[in-house]
Short mmCIF file of C-alpha atoms and ligand atoms in Angstrom, two decimals:
data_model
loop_
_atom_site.label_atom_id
_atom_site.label_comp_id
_atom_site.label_asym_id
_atom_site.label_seq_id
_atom_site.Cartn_x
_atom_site.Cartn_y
_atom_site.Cartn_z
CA UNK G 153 34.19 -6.20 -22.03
CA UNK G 154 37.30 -8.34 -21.65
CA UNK G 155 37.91 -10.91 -19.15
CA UNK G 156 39.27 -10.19 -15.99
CA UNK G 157 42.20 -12.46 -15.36
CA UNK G 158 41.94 -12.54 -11.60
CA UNK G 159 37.90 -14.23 -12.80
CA UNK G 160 38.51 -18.02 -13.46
CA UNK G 161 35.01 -17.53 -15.01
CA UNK G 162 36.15 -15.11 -17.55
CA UNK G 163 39.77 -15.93 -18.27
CA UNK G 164 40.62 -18.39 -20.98
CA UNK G 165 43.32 -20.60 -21.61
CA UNK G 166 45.71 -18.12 -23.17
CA UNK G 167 45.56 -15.73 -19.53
CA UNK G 168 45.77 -18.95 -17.39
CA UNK G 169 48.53 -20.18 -19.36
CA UNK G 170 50.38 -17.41 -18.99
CA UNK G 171 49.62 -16.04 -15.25
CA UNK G 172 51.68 -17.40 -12.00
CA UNK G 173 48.68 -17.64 -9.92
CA UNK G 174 49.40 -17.96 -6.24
CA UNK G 175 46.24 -17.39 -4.17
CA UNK G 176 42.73 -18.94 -5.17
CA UNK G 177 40.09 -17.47 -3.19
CA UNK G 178 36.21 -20.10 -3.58
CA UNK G 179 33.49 -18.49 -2.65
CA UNK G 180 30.53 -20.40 -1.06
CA UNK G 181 27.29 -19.55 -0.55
CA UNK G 182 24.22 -20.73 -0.44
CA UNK G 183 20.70 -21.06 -2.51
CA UNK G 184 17.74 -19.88 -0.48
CA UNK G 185 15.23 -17.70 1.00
CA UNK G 186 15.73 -14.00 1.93
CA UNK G 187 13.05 -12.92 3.06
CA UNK G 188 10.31 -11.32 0.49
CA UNK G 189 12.28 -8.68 -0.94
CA UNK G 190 15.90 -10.57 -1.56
CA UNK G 191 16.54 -13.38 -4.12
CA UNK G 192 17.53 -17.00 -4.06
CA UNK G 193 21.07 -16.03 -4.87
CA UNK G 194 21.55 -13.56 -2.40
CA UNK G 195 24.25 -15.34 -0.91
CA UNK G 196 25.71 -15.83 -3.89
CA UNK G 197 25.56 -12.44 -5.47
CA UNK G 198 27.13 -10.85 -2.58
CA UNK G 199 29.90 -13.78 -2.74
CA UNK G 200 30.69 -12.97 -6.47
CA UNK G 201 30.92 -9.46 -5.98
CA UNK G 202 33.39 -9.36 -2.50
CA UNK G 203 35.49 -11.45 -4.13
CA UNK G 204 35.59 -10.01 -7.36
CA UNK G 205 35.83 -6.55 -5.55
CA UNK G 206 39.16 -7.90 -3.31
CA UNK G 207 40.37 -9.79 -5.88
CA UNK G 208 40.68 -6.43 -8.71
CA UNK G 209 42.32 -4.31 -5.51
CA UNK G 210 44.79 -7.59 -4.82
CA UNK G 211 45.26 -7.73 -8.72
CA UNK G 212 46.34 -3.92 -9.04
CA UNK G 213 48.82 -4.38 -6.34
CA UNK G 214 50.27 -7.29 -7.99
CA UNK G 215 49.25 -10.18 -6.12
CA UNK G 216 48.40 -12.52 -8.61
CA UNK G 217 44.94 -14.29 -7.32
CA UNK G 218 42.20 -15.71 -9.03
CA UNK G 219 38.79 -16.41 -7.72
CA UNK G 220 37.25 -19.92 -8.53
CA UNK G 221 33.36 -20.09 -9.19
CA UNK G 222 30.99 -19.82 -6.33
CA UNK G 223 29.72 -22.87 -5.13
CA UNK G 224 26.04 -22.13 -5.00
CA UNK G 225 24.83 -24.44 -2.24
CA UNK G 226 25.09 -24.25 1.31
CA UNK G 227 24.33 -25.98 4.80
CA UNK G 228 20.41 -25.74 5.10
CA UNK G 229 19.54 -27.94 7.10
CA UNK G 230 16.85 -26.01 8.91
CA UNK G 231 15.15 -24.96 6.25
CA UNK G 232 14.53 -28.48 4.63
CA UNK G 233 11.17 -27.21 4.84
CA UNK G 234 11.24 -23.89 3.04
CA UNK G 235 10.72 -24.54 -1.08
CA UNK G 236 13.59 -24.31 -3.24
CA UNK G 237 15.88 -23.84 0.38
CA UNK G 238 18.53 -26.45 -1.77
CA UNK G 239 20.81 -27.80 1.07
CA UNK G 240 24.21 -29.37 0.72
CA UNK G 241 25.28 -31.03 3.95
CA UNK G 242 28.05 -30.48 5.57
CA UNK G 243 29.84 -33.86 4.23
CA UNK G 244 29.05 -32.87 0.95
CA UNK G 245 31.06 -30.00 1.09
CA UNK G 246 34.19 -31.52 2.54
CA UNK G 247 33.28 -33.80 -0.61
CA UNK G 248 33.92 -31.21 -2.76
CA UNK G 249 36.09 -29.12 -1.38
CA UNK G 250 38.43 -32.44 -1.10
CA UNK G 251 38.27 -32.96 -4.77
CA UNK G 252 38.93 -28.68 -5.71
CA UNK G 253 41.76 -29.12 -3.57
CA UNK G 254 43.33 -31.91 -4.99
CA UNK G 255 43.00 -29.98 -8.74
CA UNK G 256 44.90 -26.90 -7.10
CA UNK G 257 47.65 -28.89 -5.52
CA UNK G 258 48.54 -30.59 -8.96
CA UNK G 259 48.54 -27.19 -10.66
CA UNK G 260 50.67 -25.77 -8.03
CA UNK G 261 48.56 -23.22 -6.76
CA UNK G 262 49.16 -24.12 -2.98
CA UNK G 263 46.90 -21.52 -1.17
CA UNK G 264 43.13 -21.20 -0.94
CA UNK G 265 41.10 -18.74 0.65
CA UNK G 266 36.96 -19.28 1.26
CA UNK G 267 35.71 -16.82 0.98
CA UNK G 268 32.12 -17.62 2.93
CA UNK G 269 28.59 -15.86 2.38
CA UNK G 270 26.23 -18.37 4.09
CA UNK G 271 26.48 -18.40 7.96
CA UNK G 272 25.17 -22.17 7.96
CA UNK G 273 28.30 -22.84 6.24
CA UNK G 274 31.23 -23.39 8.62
CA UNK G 275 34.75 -24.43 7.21
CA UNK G 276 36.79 -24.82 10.06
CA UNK G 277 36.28 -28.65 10.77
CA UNK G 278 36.82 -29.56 7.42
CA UNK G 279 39.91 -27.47 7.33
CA UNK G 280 41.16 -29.10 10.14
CA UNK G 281 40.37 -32.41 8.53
CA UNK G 282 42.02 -31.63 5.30
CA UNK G 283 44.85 -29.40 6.05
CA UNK G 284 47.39 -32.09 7.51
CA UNK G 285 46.55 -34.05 4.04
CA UNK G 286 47.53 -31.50 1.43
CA UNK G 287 50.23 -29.13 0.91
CA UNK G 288 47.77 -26.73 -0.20
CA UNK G 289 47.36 -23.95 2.89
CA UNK G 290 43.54 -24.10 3.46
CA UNK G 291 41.59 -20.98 5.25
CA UNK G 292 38.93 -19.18 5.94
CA UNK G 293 36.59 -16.10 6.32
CA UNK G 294 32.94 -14.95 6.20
CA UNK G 295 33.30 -11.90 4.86
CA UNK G 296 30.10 -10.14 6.85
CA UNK G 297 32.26 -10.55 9.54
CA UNK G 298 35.55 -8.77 8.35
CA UNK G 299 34.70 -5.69 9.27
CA UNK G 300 32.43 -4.27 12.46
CA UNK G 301 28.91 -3.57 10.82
CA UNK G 302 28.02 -1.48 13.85
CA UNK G 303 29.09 2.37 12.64
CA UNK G 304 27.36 1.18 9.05
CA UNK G 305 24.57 -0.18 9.98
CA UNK G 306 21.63 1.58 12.56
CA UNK G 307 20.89 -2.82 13.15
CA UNK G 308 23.08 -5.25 11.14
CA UNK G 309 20.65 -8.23 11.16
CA UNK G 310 21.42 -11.69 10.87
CA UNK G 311 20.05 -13.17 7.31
CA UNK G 312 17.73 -10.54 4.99
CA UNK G 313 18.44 -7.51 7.71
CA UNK G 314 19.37 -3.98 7.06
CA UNK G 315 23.57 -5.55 6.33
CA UNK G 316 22.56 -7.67 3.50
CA UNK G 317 19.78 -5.74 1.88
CA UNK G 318 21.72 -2.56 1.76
CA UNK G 319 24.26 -4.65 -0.09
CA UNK G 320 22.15 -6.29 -2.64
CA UNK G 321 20.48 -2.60 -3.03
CA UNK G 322 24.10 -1.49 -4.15
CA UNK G 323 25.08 -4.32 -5.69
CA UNK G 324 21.56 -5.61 -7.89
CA UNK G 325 18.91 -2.87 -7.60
CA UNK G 326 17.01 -4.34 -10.12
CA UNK G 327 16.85 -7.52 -7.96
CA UNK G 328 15.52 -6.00 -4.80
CA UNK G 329 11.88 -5.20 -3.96
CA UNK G 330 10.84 -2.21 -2.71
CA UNK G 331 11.29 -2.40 0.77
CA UNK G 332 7.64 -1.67 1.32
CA UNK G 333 6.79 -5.70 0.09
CA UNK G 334 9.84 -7.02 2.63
CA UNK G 335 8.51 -8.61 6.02
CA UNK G 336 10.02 -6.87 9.02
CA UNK G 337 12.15 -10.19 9.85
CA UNK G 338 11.30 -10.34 13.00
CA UNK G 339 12.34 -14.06 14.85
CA UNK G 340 10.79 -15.72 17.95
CA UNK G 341 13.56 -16.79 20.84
CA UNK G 342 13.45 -20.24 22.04
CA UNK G 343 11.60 -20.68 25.49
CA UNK G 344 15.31 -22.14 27.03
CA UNK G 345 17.27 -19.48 28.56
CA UNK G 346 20.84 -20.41 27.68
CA UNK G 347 19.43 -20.23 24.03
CA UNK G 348 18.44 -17.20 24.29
CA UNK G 349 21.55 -15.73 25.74
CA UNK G 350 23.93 -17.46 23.26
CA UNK G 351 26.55 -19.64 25.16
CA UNK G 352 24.11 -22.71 24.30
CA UNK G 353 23.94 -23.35 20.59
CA UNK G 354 21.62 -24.97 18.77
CA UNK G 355 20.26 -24.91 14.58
CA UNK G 356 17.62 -23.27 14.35
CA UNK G 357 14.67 -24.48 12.50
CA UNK G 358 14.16 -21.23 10.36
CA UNK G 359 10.25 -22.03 9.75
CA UNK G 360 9.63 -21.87 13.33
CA UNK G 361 11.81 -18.83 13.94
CA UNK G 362 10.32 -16.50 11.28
CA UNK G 363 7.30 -16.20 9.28
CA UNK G 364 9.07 -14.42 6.44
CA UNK G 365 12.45 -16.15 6.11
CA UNK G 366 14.13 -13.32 7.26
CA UNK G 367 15.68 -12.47 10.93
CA UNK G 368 16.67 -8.88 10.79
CA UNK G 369 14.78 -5.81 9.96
CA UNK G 370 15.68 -4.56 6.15
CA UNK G 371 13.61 -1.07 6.73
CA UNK G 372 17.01 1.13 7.53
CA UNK G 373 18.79 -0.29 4.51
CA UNK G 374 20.12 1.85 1.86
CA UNK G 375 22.47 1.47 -1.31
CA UNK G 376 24.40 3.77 0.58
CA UNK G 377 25.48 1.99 3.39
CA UNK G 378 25.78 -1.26 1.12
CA UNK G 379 28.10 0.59 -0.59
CA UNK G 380 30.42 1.89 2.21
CA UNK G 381 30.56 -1.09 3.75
CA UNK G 382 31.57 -3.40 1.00
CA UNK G 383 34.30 -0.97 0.41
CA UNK G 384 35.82 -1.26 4.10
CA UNK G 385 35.46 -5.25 3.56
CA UNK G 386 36.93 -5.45 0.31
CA UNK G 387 39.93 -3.30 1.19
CA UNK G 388 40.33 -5.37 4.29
CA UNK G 389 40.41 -9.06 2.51
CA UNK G 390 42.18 -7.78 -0.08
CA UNK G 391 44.82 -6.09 2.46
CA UNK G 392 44.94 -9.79 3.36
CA UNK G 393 44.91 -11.80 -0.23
CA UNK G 394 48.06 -9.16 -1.40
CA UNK G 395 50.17 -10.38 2.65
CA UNK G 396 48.81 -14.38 1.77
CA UNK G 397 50.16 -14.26 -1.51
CA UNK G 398 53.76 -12.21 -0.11
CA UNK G 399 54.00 -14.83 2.24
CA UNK G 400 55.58 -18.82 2.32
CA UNK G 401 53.37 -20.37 4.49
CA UNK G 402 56.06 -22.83 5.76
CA UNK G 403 57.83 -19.92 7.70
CA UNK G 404 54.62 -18.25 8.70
CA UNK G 405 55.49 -18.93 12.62
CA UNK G 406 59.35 -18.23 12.02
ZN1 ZN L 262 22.23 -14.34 3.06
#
């Protein structure tokens, strides 16, 4: 095998060296839970590979990209509770992010794509935060939301459903259970109405919610559909990494 040069993880000095990188996409995801059939690093997995995946397609169209390692922790703070749910709060990240920034701004790489895989993770404050502070153009996208599940999927699900485990299935087989072992995700609604109907938010506390981590039913999922729907989202965000990296963000609004 030999390194991918659009993989930070793979290249060495010698391709970095050498390559005008313009875009860096960091994905983020998260270390917990998925119900019984997924593992810890669903979020993760599925991170590495639709960025990898958008980053190749960018790559052979000549937009020079390179995706940074996946942060492995997200925002869990609902499922303090859960073993091994490892949660990085939300200040934590801006931490971080902060300090990655301020590395890709030196090196003159001066746009950065996250590329999210954990919906407690939520980038646009920080962003907001940031953004005036840095000349680096900050954004970003959860990439189960590029494209509408609906025609792939007979019941998307929200975290260990039919949308994720149909993607892990094509992605790690040999990390998925059979689906016969997997819970059927089902989650309990809170008792307040406006909860229930959405225009009230709230966290919820994921122990309460489900008794098998998971809040989506996996039993419709197939390789099949994992696979047909990462290709529509990789060709989308890639469609979008090759028109970031085309484009001076100064005269974006000209
Ligand atoms: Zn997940």
């Amino acid at each position: 095998m030999t390194p991918r040069p659009y993989i930070l993880a793979e290249a060495n000095w010698k391709i970095v060296a050498a390559t005008d990188y313009r875009v860096a996409v960091l994905p983020w995801g998260a270390t917990e839970a998925h119900n019984y059939h997924l593992p810890y690093a669903t979020d993760v997995i599925e991170c590495d590979s639709v960025a990898a995946a958008s980053a190749r397609i960018a790559w052979e169209h000549g937009a020079r990209v390179v995706v940074l390692p996946t942060v492995p922790f997200g925002v869990n703070t609902g499922q303090l509770d859960i073993k091994l749910c490892l949660n990085m709060n939300p200040s934590t990240q801006a931490a971080l992010l902060r300090d990655l920034v301020a590395s890709l701004e030196r090196q003159g790489i001066l746009k950065l794509v996250i590329l999210n895989g954990h919906g407690g993770n939520d980038f646009r404050q920080m962003i907001r935060e940031l953004q005036p502070q840095t000349r680096v153009f900050l954004c970003s996208l959860n990439w189960w939301t590029c494209v509408d599940p609906t025609p792939y999927f007979d019941e998307p699900g929200d975290h260990a459903g039919e949308l994720e485990t149909s993607v892990m299935q094509h992605v790690v087989p040999e990390l998925v259970l059979p689906l016969s072992e997997a819970g059927n995700g089902s989650q309990k609604r809170p008792s307040i109405a406006a909860l229930r109907d959405g225009w009230v938010w709230a966290p919820r506390p994921w122990s309460r919610v489900s008794a098998d981590t998971g809040v989506g039913d996996p039993a419709a999922a197939t390789p099949e559909k994992g696979a047909r729907f990462l290709d529509a989202v990789t060709a989308r965000i890639a469609s979008f990494l090759i028109e970031l990296e085309a484009t001076d963000p100064a005269t974006m609004y000209d």
